[in-house]
mmCIF file of C-alpha atoms in Angstrom:
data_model
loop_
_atom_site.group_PDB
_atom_site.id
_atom_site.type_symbol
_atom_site.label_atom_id
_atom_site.label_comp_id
_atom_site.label_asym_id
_atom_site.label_seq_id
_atom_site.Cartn_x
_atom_site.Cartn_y
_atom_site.Cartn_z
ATOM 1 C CA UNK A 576 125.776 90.485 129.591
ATOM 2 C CA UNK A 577 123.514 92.982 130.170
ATOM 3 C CA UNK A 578 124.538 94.967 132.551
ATOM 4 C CA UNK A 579 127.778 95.221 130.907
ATOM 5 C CA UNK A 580 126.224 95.913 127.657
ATOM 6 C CA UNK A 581 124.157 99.179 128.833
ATOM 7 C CA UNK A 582 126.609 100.439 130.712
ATOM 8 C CA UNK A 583 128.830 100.568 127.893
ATOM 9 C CA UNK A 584 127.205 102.020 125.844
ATOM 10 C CA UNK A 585 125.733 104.652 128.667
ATOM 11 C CA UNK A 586 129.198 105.713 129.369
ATOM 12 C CA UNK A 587 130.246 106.029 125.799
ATOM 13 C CA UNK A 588 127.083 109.010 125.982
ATOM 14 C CA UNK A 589 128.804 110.465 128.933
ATOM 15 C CA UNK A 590 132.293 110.690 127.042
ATOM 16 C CA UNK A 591 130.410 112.657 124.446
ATOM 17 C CA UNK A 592 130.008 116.208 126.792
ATOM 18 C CA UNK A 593 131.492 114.848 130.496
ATOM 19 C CA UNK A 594 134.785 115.371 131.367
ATOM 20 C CA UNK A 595 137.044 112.713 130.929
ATOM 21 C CA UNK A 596 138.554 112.967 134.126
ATOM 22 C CA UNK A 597 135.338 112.696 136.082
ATOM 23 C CA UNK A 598 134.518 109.337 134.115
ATOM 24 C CA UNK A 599 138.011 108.278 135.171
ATOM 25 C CA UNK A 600 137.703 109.248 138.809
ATOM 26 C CA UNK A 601 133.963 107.917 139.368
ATOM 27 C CA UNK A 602 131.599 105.171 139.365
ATOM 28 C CA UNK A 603 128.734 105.885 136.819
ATOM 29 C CA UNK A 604 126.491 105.511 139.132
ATOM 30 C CA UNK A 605 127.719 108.137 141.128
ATOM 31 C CA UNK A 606 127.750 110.967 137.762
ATOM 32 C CA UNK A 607 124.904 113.169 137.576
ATOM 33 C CA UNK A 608 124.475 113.957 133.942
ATOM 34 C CA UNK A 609 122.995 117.428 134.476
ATOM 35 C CA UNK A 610 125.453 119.012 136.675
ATOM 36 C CA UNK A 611 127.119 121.629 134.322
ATOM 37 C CA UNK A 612 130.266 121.725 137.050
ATOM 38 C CA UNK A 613 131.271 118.298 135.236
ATOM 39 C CA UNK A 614 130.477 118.765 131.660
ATOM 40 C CA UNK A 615 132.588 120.020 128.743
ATOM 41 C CA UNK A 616 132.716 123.281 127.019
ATOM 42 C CA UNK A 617 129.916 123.585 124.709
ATOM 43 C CA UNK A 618 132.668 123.572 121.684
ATOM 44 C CA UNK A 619 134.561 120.294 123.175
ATOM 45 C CA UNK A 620 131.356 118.293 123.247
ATOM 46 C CA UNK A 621 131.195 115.667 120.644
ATOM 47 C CA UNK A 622 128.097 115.630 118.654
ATOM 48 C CA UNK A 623 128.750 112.474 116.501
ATOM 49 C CA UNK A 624 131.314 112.349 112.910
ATOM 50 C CA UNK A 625 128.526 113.418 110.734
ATOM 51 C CA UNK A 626 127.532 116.633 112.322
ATOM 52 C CA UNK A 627 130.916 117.981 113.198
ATOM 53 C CA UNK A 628 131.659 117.733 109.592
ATOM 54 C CA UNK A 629 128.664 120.016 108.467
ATOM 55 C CA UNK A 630 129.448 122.240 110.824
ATOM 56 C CA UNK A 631 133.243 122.649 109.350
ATOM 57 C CA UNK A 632 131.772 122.348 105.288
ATOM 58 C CA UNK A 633 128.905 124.560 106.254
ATOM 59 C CA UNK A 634 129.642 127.264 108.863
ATOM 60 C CA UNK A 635 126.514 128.722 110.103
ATOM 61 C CA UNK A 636 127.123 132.118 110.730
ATOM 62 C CA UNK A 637 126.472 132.259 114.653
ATOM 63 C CA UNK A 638 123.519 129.736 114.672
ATOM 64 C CA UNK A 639 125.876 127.099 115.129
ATOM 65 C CA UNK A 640 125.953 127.971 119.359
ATOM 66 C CA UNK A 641 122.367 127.417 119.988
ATOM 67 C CA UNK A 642 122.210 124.659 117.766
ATOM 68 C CA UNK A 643 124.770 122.720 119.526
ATOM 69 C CA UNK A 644 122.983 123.548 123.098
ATOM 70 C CA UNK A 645 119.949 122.112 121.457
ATOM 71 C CA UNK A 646 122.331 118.484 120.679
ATOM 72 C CA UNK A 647 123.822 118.746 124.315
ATOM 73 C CA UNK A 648 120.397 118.962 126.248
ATOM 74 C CA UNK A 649 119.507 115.909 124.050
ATOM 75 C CA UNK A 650 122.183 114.026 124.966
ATOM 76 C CA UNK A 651 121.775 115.130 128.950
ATOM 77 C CA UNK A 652 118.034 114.016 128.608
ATOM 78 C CA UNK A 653 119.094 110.459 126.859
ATOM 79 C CA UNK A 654 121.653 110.113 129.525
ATOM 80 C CA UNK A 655 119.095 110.659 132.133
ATOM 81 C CA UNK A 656 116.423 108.477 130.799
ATOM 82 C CA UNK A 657 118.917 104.978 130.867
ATOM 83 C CA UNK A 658 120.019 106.273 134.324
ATOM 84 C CA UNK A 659 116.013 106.407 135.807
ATOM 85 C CA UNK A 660 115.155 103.155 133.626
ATOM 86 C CA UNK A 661 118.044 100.896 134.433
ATOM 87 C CA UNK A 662 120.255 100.184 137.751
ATOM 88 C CA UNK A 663 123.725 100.936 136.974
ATOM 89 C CA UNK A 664 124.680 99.821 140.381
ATOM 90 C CA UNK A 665 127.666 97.929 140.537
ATOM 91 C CA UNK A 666 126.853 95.693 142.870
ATOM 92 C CA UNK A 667 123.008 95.562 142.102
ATOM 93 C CA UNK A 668 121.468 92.379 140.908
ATOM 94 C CA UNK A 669 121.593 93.416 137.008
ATOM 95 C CA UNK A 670 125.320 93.596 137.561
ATOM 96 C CA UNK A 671 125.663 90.422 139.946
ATOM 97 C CA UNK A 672 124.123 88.190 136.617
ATOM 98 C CA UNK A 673 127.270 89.147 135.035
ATOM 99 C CA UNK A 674 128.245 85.672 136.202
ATOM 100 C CA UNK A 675 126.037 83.769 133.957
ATOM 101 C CA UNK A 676 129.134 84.088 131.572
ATOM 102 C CA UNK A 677 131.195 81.244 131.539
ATOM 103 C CA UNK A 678 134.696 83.012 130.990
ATOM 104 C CA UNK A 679 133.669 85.334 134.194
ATOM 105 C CA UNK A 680 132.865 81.930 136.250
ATOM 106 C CA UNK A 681 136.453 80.780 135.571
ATOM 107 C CA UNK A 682 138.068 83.997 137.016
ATOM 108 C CA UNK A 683 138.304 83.502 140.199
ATOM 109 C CA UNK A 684 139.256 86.919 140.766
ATOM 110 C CA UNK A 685 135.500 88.196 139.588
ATOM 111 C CA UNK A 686 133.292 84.869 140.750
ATOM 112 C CA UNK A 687 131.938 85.673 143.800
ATOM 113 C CA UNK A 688 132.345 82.962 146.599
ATOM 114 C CA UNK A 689 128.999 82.603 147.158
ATOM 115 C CA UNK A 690 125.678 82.424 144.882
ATOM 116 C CA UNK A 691 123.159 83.241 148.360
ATOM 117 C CA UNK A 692 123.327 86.810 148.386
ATOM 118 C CA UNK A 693 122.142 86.256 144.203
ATOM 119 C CA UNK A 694 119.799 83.465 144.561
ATOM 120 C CA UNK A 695 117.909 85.380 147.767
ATOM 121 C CA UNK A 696 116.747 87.760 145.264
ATOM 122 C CA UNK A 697 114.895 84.890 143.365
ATOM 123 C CA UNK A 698 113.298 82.934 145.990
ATOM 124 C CA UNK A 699 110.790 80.739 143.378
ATOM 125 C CA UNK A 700 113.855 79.523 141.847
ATOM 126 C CA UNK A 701 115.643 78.052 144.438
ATOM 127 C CA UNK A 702 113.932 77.327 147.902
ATOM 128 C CA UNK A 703 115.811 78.471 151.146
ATOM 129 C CA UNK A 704 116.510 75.100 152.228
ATOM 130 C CA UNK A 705 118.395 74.569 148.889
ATOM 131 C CA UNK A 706 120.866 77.445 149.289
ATOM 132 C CA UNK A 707 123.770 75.409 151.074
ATOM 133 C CA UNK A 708 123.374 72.754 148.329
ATOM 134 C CA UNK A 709 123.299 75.517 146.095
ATOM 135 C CA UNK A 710 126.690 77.276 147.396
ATOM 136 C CA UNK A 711 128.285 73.975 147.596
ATOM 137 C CA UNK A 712 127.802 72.945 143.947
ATOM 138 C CA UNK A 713 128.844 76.381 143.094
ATOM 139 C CA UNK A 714 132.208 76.107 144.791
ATOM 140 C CA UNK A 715 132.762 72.698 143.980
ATOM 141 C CA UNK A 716 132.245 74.073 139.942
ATOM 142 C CA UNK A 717 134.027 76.912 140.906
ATOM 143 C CA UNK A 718 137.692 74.966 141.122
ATOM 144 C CA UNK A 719 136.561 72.624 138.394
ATOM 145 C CA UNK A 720 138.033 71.592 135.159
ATOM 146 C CA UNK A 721 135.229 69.244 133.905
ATOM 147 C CA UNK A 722 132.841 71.445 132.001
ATOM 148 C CA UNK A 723 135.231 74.551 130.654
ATOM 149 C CA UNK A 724 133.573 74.521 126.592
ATOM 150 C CA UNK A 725 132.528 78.342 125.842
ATOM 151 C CA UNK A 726 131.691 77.683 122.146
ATOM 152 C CA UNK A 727 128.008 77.510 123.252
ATOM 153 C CA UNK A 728 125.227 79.819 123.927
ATOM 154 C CA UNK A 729 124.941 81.192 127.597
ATOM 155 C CA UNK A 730 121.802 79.219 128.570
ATOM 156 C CA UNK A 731 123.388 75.864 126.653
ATOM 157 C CA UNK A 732 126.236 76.540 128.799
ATOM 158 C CA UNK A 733 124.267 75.963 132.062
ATOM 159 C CA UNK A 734 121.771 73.726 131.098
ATOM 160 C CA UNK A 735 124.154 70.998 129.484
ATOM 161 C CA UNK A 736 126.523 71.404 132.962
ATOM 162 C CA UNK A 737 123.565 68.797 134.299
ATOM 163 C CA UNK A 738 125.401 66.008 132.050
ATOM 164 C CA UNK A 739 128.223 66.372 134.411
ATOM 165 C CA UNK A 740 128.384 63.178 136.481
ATOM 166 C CA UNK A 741 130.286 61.967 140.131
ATOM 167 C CA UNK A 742 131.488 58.507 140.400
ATOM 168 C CA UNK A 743 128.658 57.471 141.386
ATOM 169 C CA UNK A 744 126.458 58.514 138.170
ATOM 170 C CA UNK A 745 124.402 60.984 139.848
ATOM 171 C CA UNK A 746 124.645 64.664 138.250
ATOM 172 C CA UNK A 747 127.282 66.748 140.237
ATOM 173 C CA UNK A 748 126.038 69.817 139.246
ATOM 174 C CA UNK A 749 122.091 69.141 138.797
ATOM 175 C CA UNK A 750 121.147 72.312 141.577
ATOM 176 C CA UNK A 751 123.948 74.776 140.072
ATOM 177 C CA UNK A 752 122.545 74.026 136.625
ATOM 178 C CA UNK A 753 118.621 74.044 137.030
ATOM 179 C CA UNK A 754 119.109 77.811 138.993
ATOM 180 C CA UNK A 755 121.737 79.307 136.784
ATOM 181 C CA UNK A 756 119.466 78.111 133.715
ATOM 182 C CA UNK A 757 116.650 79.725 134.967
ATOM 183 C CA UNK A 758 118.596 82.628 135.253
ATOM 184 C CA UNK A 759 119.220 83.053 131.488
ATOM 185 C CA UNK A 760 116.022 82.539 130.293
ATOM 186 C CA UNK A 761 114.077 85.002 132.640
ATOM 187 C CA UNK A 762 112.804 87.908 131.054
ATOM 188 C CA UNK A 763 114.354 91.203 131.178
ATOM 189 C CA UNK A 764 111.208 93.047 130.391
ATOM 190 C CA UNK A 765 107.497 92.098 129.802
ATOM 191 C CA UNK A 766 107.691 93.719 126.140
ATOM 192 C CA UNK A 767 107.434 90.172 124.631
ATOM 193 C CA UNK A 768 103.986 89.684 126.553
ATOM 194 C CA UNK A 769 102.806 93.559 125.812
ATOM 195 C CA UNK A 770 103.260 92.593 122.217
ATOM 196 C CA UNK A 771 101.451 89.566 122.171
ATOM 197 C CA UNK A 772 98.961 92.053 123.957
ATOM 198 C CA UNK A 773 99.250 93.965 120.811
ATOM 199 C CA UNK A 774 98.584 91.253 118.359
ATOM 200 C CA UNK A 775 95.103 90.362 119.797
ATOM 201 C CA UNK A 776 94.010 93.671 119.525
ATOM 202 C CA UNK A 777 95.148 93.458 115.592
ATOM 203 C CA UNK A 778 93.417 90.018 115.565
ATOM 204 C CA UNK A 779 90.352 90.949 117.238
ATOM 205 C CA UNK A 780 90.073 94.808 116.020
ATOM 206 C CA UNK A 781 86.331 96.631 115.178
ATOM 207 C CA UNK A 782 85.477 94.366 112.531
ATOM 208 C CA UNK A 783 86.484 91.263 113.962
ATOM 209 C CA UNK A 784 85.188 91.780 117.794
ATOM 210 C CA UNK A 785 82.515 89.150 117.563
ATOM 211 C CA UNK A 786 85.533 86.782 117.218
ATOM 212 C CA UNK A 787 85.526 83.948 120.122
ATOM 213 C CA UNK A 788 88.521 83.902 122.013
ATOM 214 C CA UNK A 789 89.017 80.222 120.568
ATOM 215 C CA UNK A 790 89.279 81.317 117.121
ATOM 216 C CA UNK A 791 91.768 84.380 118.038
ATOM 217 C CA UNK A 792 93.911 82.233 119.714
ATOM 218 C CA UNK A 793 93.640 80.022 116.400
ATOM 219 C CA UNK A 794 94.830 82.742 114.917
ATOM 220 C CA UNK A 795 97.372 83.965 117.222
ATOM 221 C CA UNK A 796 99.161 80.751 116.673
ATOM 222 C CA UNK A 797 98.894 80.937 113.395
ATOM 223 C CA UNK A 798 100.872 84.025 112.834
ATOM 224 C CA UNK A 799 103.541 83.028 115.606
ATOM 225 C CA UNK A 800 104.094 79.763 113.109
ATOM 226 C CA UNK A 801 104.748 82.280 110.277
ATOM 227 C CA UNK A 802 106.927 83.913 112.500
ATOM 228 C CA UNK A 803 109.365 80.980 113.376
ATOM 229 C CA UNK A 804 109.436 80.553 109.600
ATOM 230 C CA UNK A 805 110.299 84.241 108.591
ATOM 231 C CA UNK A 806 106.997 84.032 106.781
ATOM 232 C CA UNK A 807 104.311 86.337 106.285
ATOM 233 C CA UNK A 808 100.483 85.700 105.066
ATOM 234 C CA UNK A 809 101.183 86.528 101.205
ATOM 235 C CA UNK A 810 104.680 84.507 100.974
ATOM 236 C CA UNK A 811 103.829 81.669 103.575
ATOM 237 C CA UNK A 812 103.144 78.174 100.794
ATOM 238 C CA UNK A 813 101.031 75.420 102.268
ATOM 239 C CA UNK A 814 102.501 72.388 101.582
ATOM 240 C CA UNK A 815 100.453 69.765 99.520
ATOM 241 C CA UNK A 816 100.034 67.371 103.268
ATOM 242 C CA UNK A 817 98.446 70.400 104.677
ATOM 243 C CA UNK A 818 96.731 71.565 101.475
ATOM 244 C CA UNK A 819 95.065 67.987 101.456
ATOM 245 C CA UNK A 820 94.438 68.296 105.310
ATOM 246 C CA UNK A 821 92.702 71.344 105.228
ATOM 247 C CA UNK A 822 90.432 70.058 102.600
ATOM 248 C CA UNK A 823 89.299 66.649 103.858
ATOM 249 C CA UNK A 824 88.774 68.742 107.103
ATOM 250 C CA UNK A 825 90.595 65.976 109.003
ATOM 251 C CA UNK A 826 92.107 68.326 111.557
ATOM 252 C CA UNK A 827 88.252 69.174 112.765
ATOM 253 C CA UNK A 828 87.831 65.245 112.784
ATOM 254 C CA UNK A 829 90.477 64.399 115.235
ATOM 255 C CA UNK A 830 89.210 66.982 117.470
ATOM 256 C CA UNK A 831 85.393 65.772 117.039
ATOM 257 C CA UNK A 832 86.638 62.230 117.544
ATOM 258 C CA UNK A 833 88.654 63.196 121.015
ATOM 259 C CA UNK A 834 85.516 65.451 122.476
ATOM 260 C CA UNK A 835 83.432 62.304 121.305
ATOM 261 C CA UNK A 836 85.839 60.076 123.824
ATOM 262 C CA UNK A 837 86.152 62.223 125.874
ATOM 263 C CA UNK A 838 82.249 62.783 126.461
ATOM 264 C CA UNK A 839 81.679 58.790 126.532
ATOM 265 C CA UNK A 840 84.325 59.153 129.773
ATOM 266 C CA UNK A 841 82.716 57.938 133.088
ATOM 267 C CA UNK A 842 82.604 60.484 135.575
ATOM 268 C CA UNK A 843 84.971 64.273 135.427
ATOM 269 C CA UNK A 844 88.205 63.498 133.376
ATOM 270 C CA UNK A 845 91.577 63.808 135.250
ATOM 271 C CA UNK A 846 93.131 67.122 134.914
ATOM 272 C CA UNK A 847 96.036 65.559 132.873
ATOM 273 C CA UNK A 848 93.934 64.705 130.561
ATOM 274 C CA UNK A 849 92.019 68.041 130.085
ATOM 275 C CA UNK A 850 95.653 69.229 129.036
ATOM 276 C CA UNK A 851 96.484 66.414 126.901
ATOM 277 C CA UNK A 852 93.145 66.973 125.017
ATOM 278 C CA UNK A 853 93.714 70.679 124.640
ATOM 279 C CA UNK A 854 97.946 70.516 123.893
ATOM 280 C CA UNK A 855 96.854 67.680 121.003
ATOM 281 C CA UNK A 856 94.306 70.384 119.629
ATOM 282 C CA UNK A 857 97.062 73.202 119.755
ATOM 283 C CA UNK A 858 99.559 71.238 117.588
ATOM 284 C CA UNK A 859 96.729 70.567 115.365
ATOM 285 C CA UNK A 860 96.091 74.398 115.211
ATOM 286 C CA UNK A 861 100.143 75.026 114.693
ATOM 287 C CA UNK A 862 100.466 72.906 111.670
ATOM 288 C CA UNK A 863 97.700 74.956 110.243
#
């Protein structure tokens, strides 16, 4: 998981200049990365394969001191930088979603007892009301051997559980699954959005600013389809369907033919129907 997978590798950049025995004796939450007290001598710090070997098949005459200072307050500053941008809290809620792994859900010796203190933290994906429901699917999973396959993704893992059924047909796990799904799938960041950010401003640049937001999101689409493909503009083939589609203009005509409908329509259309209209006109777009 996550959590796990940072703080690996954050403490593998302390074991470069901190003592070991201060990584031994403390939480890494608790190191402070620039207090000199705790940090190696300046000739014990480890500065990566590659550069120790210059230094040995290309002494530097006394330039080599201030050159490894240089490399240590790089590796202090890199150090500090994952420690203000990421909770290394063991029991913060980074660390708590270590549970989303199936193997650590078996253990009962590292699955908490209780999901309430986790799920308060995300109140729009499980109401209040829902928690003892919640905790009770979670134990009753907890001590069960119906659903142990790990040869699946994480968020497979949890959404699949729903399939598990009581005697009565009804989905014994339906709660525990919808909640722990929505856990996988949530963002860590909002770099995916900030990049689609990015593209538009690509799309719609000087040249192209009298673009209507229609045809950049044409566009926009567009380029996420030769995305999914591992395509780009110049090696992306049309296939003859499309080639033959694009040149009848038939796409335009199913849209035409829809608005026409959809203007002979008595009265405001239902809002479900707004969407259906516009989703239909967005695959069109996609296959484009």
């Amino acid at each position: 998981m996550l959590h796990t997978l940072i703080t690996n590798i954050y403490r593998e950049f302390l074991g470069c200049f901190i003592l070991d025995d201060v990584l031994s004796k403390y939480k890494l939450s608790e190191i402070d990365p620039t207090n000199v007290s705790i940090q190696k001598d300046l000739d014990d710090v480890y500065f990566g394969a590659s550069l120790m070997t210059l230094f040995l098949q290309e002494p530097l005459a006394g330039r080599e001191k201030p050159i490894k200072a240089y490399f240590l307050q790089f590796l202090i500053e890199l150090s500090c930088q994952i420690r203000a941008n990421f909770s290394l809290a063991e029991n913060g809620i980074l660390a708590s979603l270590d549970i989303l792994d199936p193997t650590i859900v078996q253990s009962h010796r590292k699955a908490p007892p209780s999901l309430a203190k986790l799920a308060l933290h995300f109140p729009n994906l499980v109401p209040e009301n829902k928690l003892n429901e919640l905790d009770d699917q979670w134990r009753a999973f907890r001590i069960s051997k119906e659903f142990l396959f790990t040869e699946m993704s994480i968020p497979q893992y949890w959404f699949l559980l729903r399939n598990v059924k009581d005697a009565t047909g009804k989905s014994k796990f339906a709660l525990l699954s919808q909640f722990m799904t929505n856990l996988a799938v949530l963002p860590h960041s909002s770099a995916s959005v900030e990049k689609i950010f990015c593209q538009i401003n690509v799309i719609k640049g000087k040249y192209k600013s009298v673009l209507k937001a229609e045809s950049a999101k044409d566009r926009l689409i567009a380029r996420q389809m030769l995305v999914r493909k591992s395509k780009t503009c110049s090696s992306w083939e049309p296939s003859k369907e499309l080639i033959t589609d694009a040149a009848q203009n038939t796409c335009l005509k199913r849209k035409e033919s829809r608005l026409e409908l959809y203007r002979a329509m008595p009265g405001m259309p239902a809002k479900d129907e707004l969407m259906d209209i516009d989703q239909s006109d967005e695959s069109d777009r996609e296959q484009i």
